[in-house]
Short mmCIF file of C-alpha atoms in Angstrom, two decimals:
data_model
loop_
_atom_site.label_atom_id
_atom_site.label_comp_id
_atom_site.label_asym_id
_atom_site.label_seq_id
_atom_site.Cartn_x
_atom_site.Cartn_y
_atom_site.Cartn_z
CA UNK T 28 117.11 110.88 91.42
CA UNK T 29 115.15 107.69 89.99
CA UNK T 30 112.12 107.59 88.56
CA UNK T 31 109.29 106.01 90.35
CA UNK T 32 108.37 102.67 89.49
CA UNK T 33 105.56 102.05 87.12
CA UNK T 34 102.45 101.10 89.16
CA UNK T 35 101.30 97.33 88.86
CA UNK T 36 98.91 96.93 86.45
CA UNK T 37 95.66 94.08 87.03
CA UNK T 38 92.84 94.12 85.02
CA UNK T 39 89.04 93.53 85.79
CA UNK T 40 87.08 91.84 83.91
CA UNK T 41 83.95 90.96 83.46
CA UNK T 42 80.01 91.16 81.78
CA UNK T 43 78.17 94.50 81.85
CA UNK T 44 76.45 94.79 85.42
CA UNK T 45 78.59 91.83 86.78
CA UNK T 46 80.21 94.14 89.63
CA UNK T 47 83.07 95.10 88.41
CA UNK T 48 83.15 98.69 89.60
CA UNK T 49 82.48 97.60 93.10
CA UNK T 50 85.16 95.05 93.13
CA UNK T 51 87.14 97.72 92.38
CA UNK T 52 85.39 100.08 94.79
CA UNK T 53 86.24 97.20 97.81
CA UNK T 54 89.67 96.09 96.75
CA UNK T 55 90.87 99.79 96.48
CA UNK T 56 89.46 100.40 99.96
CA UNK T 57 90.91 97.13 101.41
CA UNK T 58 94.16 97.94 100.14
CA UNK T 59 94.47 102.07 100.83
CA UNK T 60 93.58 100.28 104.78
CA UNK T 61 96.99 98.91 104.50
CA UNK T 62 98.64 101.58 103.18
CA UNK T 63 98.93 101.20 99.39
CA UNK T 64 98.21 103.87 97.15
CA UNK T 65 95.47 102.61 94.30
CA UNK T 66 94.45 104.45 91.31
CA UNK T 67 91.96 102.93 88.80
CA UNK T 68 91.45 103.76 84.80
CA UNK T 69 88.35 102.81 82.84
CA UNK T 70 87.66 102.85 78.86
CA UNK T 71 84.29 104.37 78.79
CA UNK T 72 82.16 103.33 75.63
CA UNK T 73 82.25 107.24 74.45
CA UNK T 74 85.92 106.46 73.44
CA UNK T 75 87.23 108.54 77.35
CA UNK T 76 89.99 107.23 79.63
CA UNK T 77 89.07 108.08 83.01
CA UNK T 78 91.33 107.81 85.86
CA UNK T 79 90.69 107.87 89.56
CA UNK T 80 94.11 109.06 91.26
CA UNK T 81 95.17 107.30 94.74
CA UNK T 82 94.43 110.75 96.40
CA UNK T 83 91.21 110.60 95.09
CA UNK T 84 91.33 113.14 92.28
CA UNK T 85 90.24 112.46 88.64
CA UNK T 86 91.83 112.89 85.51
CA UNK T 87 89.48 112.47 81.95
CA UNK T 88 91.35 111.79 78.76
CA UNK T 89 89.86 112.30 75.83
CA UNK T 90 90.94 109.35 73.89
CA UNK T 91 90.64 105.97 74.54
CA UNK T 92 94.33 105.01 75.68
CA UNK T 93 95.71 101.12 74.86
CA UNK T 94 95.73 99.30 77.84
CA UNK T 95 99.81 98.89 77.84
CA UNK T 96 100.27 102.67 78.18
CA UNK T 97 98.08 102.98 81.32
CA UNK T 98 100.78 102.52 84.11
CA UNK T 99 103.16 105.15 81.92
CA UNK T 100 100.12 107.26 81.99
CA UNK T 101 99.44 107.02 85.80
CA UNK T 102 103.04 107.64 86.69
CA UNK T 103 102.98 111.10 85.05
CA UNK T 104 99.34 111.93 86.75
CA UNK T 105 99.58 110.32 90.23
CA UNK T 106 103.28 108.86 90.83
CA UNK T 107 102.99 107.71 94.43
CA UNK T 108 100.04 104.83 92.99
CA UNK T 109 101.74 101.69 93.29
CA UNK T 110 98.41 99.33 91.65
CA UNK T 111 96.38 100.13 88.60
CA UNK T 112 93.16 98.60 88.35
CA UNK T 113 91.83 98.64 84.48
CA UNK T 114 87.90 98.42 83.53
CA UNK T 115 86.28 97.89 80.59
CA UNK T 116 89.18 96.17 78.25
CA UNK T 117 89.00 92.94 76.00
CA UNK T 118 90.14 89.89 77.93
CA UNK T 119 93.53 90.28 75.96
CA UNK T 120 93.37 93.42 74.79
CA UNK T 121 96.25 95.42 72.73
CA UNK T 122 97.39 91.51 72.07
CA UNK T 123 99.39 91.76 75.79
CA UNK T 124 98.01 89.75 78.39
CA UNK T 125 97.65 91.47 82.10
CA UNK T 126 96.73 90.00 85.16
CA UNK T 127 93.02 90.03 85.38
CA UNK T 128 90.49 89.31 87.59
CA UNK T 129 87.02 88.21 86.33
CA UNK T 130 83.61 88.82 87.68
CA UNK T 131 81.63 85.85 86.55
CA UNK T 132 77.65 86.34 86.89
CA UNK T 133 74.59 83.65 85.40
CA UNK T 134 77.18 80.48 85.61
CA UNK T 135 78.94 81.69 82.61
CA UNK T 136 82.71 80.79 82.70
CA UNK T 137 85.85 82.93 82.20
CA UNK T 138 86.35 84.64 79.22
CA UNK T 139 89.97 85.63 79.71
CA UNK T 140 92.93 83.71 78.89
CA UNK T 141 94.42 80.80 80.96
CA UNK T 142 97.52 82.98 81.15
CA UNK T 143 96.46 85.92 82.47
CA UNK T 144 93.50 84.65 84.77
CA UNK T 145 94.68 85.25 88.26
CA UNK T 146 91.07 84.94 90.15
CA UNK T 147 87.46 84.94 89.67
CA UNK T 148 84.56 86.45 91.60
CA UNK T 149 81.20 85.25 91.61
CA UNK T 150 79.29 88.18 90.84
CA UNK T 151 76.43 87.28 92.57
CA UNK T 152 77.42 86.80 95.58
CA UNK T 153 79.63 89.72 95.38
CA UNK T 154 76.27 92.33 94.78
CA UNK T 155 74.64 90.35 97.59
CA UNK T 156 77.35 90.64 100.33
CA UNK T 157 77.03 94.73 99.31
CA UNK T 158 73.43 95.03 99.22
CA UNK T 159 73.37 94.06 102.76
#
């Protein structure tokens, strides 16, 4: 029996209130509609790491977890998840570069290192789209 592969990790970055959670929700719905099992993890200001699992369940770890450990932790919580969105980490948290989508607001350019940045999203346009 082989172990399930680790979920691919994609970081969603941006300023507070820029629409990161909204983007994660929209992407999760789009990928799930295509049969891809998605989970998300958020490092909250209170030092808690909160996971939303691919089946809609939730798990909370009462400690901050480093970004590079999230896929291993997720495998024990939700082995069927194939993609993991992470929110609440610095652009190159823990000294590693993770593929990152950055939500931009107020005409400010990306803070993510170029080597990690895979896409940017206009936060104002995203918010307008979902307020319709």
